[in-house]
Backbone as a ProteinNet text record, in pm:
[ID]
protein_1_A
[PRIMARY]
MATKKKPAAKKAPAKKKAAAKTAAAKRKASAKTTANADQAKGPRAGSKTAMLLDLLSGKGSTVEKMCEALGWQGHTLRAALTRLPNGAKAERTREDGVTSYKLA
[TERTIARY]
10358.6	10300	10154.7	10073.7	9951.9	9936.1	9870.2	9837.6	9732.9	9735.4	9621.8	9521	9397	9290.7	9249.6	9232.1	9190	9041	9016	8879.2	8791.1	8684.1	8584	8539.1	8503.5	8462.5	8317.4	8283.4	8154.1	8077.2	7953.2	7849.5	7729.2	7683.5	7583.6	7456.5	7375	7259.4	7167.5	7081	6986.1	6911.8	6862.8	6761.4	6833.4	6936.9	7011.4	7027.1	7077.5	7086	6962.1	6831.2	6720.4	6672.6	6696.9	6660.1	6736	6875.3	6955.3	6914.6	6870.7	6824.3	6691	6607.4	6490.4	6500.1	6585.6	6606.3	6672.6	6769.8	6818	6718.4	6631.8	6519.6	6421.6	6406.3	6302.2	6383.7	6517	6579.2	6588.2	6603.4	6592.8	6466.1	6349.1	6228.5	6190	6247.7	6225.1	6287.2	6415.2	6498.3	6415.4	6367.8	6288.6	6158.1	6095.9	5973.1	6007.8	6117.9	6153.4	6203.5	6247.5	6308.5	6190.1	6090.2	5961.8	5878.9	5900.9	5819.3	5898.2	6012.4	6120.1	6072.2	6069.4	6037.8	5902.1	5807.5	5666.3	5656	5748.1	5759	5801.2	5887.5	5924.3	6081.1	6141.9	6286.2	6347.6	6459.8	6534.7	6552.9	6550.3	6563.8	6717.1	6734.8	6860.2	6904.8	6829	6884.9	6842.8	6892	6870.3	6718.2	6666.9	6519.9	6440.7	6483.3	6405.5	6400.2	6558	6550.9	6492.6	6481	6407.9	6269.2	6198.6	6054.3	6046.9	6117.7	6101.3	6115.6	6196.9	6211.2	6072.7	6010.9	5901.2	5758.7	5777.1	5649.8	5635.9	5519.4	5456.5	5470.4	5526.8	5510.7	5603.5	5697.4	5792.3	5916.7	5985.5	6133.7	6147.6	6260.9	6299.4	6398.8	6424.1	6522.7	6670.3	6709.6	6838.5	6855.5	6763.2	6772	6773.3	6703.3	6693	6834.7	6903.7	7016.3	7122	7125.6	7214.1	7233.1	7111.9	7072.5	7129.7	7096.9	7139.3	7260.3	7318.7	7441.3	7424	7318.1	7299.3	7302.4	7323	7299.1	7142	7103.7	6956.8	6894.8	6989.4	6909.9	6896	6987.4	6972.7	6844.5	6832.6	6704.3	6580.2	6574.9	6466.3	6433.9	6545.9	6534.4	6478.6	6506.4	6481.7	6314.1	6271.4	6151	6053.9	6099.6	6020	5998.4	6070.5	6051	6070.7	5978.8	5954.9	5884.3	5910.2	5862.6	5709.8	5652.6	5511.7	5387.1	5446.9	5345.7	5347.2	5417.1	5411.8	5457.8	5376.2	5401.6	5445.3	5512.9	5571.8	5493.8	5453.2	5386	5479.3	5484.8	5600	5504.1	5568.5	5518.8	5643.1	5607.5	5719	5668.2	5732	5693	5823.1	5830.8	5916	6042.8	6047.1	6147	6214	6154.7	6224.4	6128.6	6177.2	6097.9	6106.1	5979.3	5969.3	5863.6	5907	5830.8	5764.6	5673.2	5598.7	5528.9	5501.1	5418.7	5266.7	5229.2	5092.5	4989.8
7442.8	7562.2	7598.2	7622.4	7652.8	7814.9	7867.2	7988	8034.6	8176.8	8222.2	8263	8255.5	8302.9	8430.4	8515.9	8656.2	8667	8757.4	8755.5	8791.4	8745.1	8778.9	8919.6	8985.6	9130.8	9130.4	9222.7	9257.8	9296.5	9233.6	9279.1	9347.8	9462.1	9526	9447.6	9473.7	9400.8	9428.2	9317.8	9326.9	9459.7	9499.7	9612.9	9720.7	9743.4	9870.7	9883.9	9760.7	9782.9	9790.7	9726.4	9749.1	9901.3	9960.2	10099	10185.3	10147.7	10241	10229.8	10102.5	10096.9	10164.9	10155.6	10223.2	10369	10426.4	10578.8	10606.5	10538.8	10568.9	10557.3	10465.9	10444.3	10554.9	10617	10744.8	10863.5	10866.2	10979.1	10986.3	10858.5	10849.3	10881.9	10827.1	10863.4	11002.1	11063.8	11201.8	11293.5	11245.8	11317.9	11289.4	11176.6	11141.3	11242.5	11250.9	11351	11491.4	11516	11656.9	11699.9	11576.2	11587.4	11588	11512.7	11515.7	11648.1	11711.2	11834.9	11942.7	11946.3	12041.8	12023.8	11879.3	11861.3	11921.5	11903.8	11954.3	12110.2	12185.4	12309.6	12353.1	12278.5	12297.1	12314.9	12347.5	12338	12463.3	12451.2	12548.5	12659.5	12793.1	12895.6	12913.4	12927.2	12941.9	12793.8	12684.3	12593	12538	12438.5	12440.1	12411.3	12329.4	12288.2	12411.9	12494.6	12631.3	12710.5	12709.1	12786	12732.2	12601.3	12528.6	12573	12563.5	12608.5	12734.8	12826.2	12963	12986.5	12913	12901.6	12856.7	12758.1	12695.6	12775.4	12854.1	12936.6	13041.7	13076	13177.3	13116.2	13174.2	13134.1	13003.8	12968	12864.3	12892.7	12798.1	12830.5	12720.1	12752.4	12641.8	12562.7	12438.2	12350	12407.5	12485.6	12543.9	12662.8	12732.9	12839.7	12779.6	12684	12601	12546.4	12469.8	12421.6	12490	12628.4	12735.7	12782.9	12830.6	12884.2	12782.8	12672.8	12554	12493.2	12519.1	12433.3	12284.3	12244.7	12108	12077.1	11935.2	11890.3	11855.1	11827.6	11819.3	11686.5	11590.1	11448.4	11469.8	11557.6	11584.3	11670	11773.3	11854	11782	11684.4	11613.5	11512.1	11451.8	11360.2	11456.6	11577.1	11669.4	11716	11710	11751.3	11650	11506.1	11417	11381.3	11470.8	11449.8	11583.2	11663.2	11783.7	11787.4	11857.1	11840	11896.2	11827.8	11864.9	11835.2	11751.3	11681.6	11765.8	11868.7	11965.7	11881.5	11924.9	11878.7	11968.3	11914.3	12007	11974.7	12077.2	12037.5	12096.5	11990.5	12009.6	12062.3	12160.4	12208.9	12221.2	12202.2	12195.9	12292.3	12392.5	12472.1	12497	12478.7	12508.7	12432.1	12316.9	12248.5	12292.9	12359.3	12421.1	12362.8	12289.3	12243.6	12320.5	12346.7	12440.7	12345.5	12392.5	12343.1	12454.3	12420.2	12501	12434.1	12487.7	12434.5	12393.1	12290.9	12239.6	12288.4
6340.4	6406.7	6357.9	6447.6	6418.3	6409.7	6297.1	6267.3	6349.2	6401.1	6460	6368	6404.4	6318.1	6379.4	6271.4	6297.8	6351.9	6447.1	6512	6406.2	6397.9	6305.1	6331.4	6216.1	6222.3	6271.6	6341.8	6412.7	6310	6309.1	6217.3	6291.9	6220.5	6275.8	6286.6	6390.5	6401.8	6270	6254.1	6125.8	6134.9	6246.5	6278	6205.6	6251.5	6206.6	6063.4	6011.3	5859.5	5796.6	5834.8	5771.6	5792.1	5906.5	5921.6	5825	5801.2	5715.9	5561.3	5536.2	5397.8	5368	5491.3	5489.9	5460.7	5537.7	5519.6	5412.7	5356.9	5209.5	5103.2	5105.6	5015.4	5022.7	5129.4	5144.7	5085.9	5118.2	5044.3	4903.9	4843.8	4699	4653.2	4721.3	4667.7	4663.1	4776.9	4789.1	4666.5	4626.3	4537.7	4396.2	4380.1	4241.4	4244.5	4359.5	4360.3	4336.7	4385.1	4364.7	4213.8	4155	4010.1	3917	3960.3	3874.8	3885.8	4008.3	4024.3	3933	3919.8	3843.7	3698.6	3657.5	3514.6	3480.5	3592	3537.8	3512.1	3573.6	3554.6	3423.3	3349.5	3210	3225.5	3106.8	3091.9	3171	3205.2	3272.1	3191.6	3241.9	3163.3	3098.8	2990	2898	2854.6	2902.2	2842.4	2688.7	2621.9	2484.4	2442.2	2553.7	2532.1	2519.9	2624.9	2636.5	2501.3	2448.6	2333.3	2229.5	2230.4	2107.7	2095.8	2250.6	2254	2217.7	2242.6	2200.7	2043.9	1985.3	1839.2	1781.4	1849.2	1795.2	1799.2	1905.4	1938.2	1826.9	1822.6	1726.5	1591.4	1510.7	1340	1339	1437.3	1419.7	1358.2	1291.8	1248	1146.7	1052.7	966.7	1030	997.7	1034.9	1045.5	937.4	919.5	1030	1055.1	1154.2	1295	1317.2	1446.5	1472.5	1367.5	1382.3	1419.7	1329.3	1359.5	1476.4	1527.8	1677.4	1783.3	1772.1	1880.6	1847.9	1751.8	1718.2	1705.1	1653.4	1642	1499.7	1462	1337	1317.6	1188.2	1163.4	1244.2	1254.1	1313.1	1460.2	1522.6	1673.9	1693.8	1587.8	1607.6	1580.3	1497.9	1477.4	1596.4	1663.2	1772.1	1903.5	1906.4	2034	2001.6	1870	1848.1	1887.5	1904.3	1926.6	2077.7	2166.4	2298.1	2367.5	2330.9	2378.4	2525.9	2607.1	2768.9	2738.4	2857.6	2897.8	2786.1	2699.4	2596.7	2481.8	2459	2354.2	2214.7	2113.1	1986.6	1881.3	1797.3	1681.1	1566.2	1499.7	1366.6	1253.7	1141.7	1038.4	900.4	843.2	718.2	634.8	494	402.8	286.4	247.1	164.7	47.4	-78.3	-164.7	-116.2	-75.4	-37.1	103	172.1	310.2	410.5	509.1	616	737.7	800.1	905.9	1012.5	1142.7	1279	1340.3	1411.2	1512.8	1600.9	1700.2	1821.5	1758.6	1782.4	1736	1829.5
[MASK]
++++++++++++++++++++++++++++++++++++++++++++++++++++++++++++++++++++++++++++++++++++++++++++++++++++++++

């Protein structure tokens, strides 16, 4: 007994697929541009990064105070200080065995 072959599934013409891929690529690029524009404005209000920048502004703050305020451990705080937004730099000072940071 011969088995029946299933009919082949119809494929969309190549032009439609290419157009769909192009449209998807445009949406993706647009989303990246929007995300980059949001990052250029700085951290979101109320975020931990915004809180960290507030603690660093002015006279700065000690590591212990920042860890307590943010709920972070010391190594997490130091890692965050290496990647501050908008090219901000943290300046470290050490007096009497207490390490402090402030915006440079």
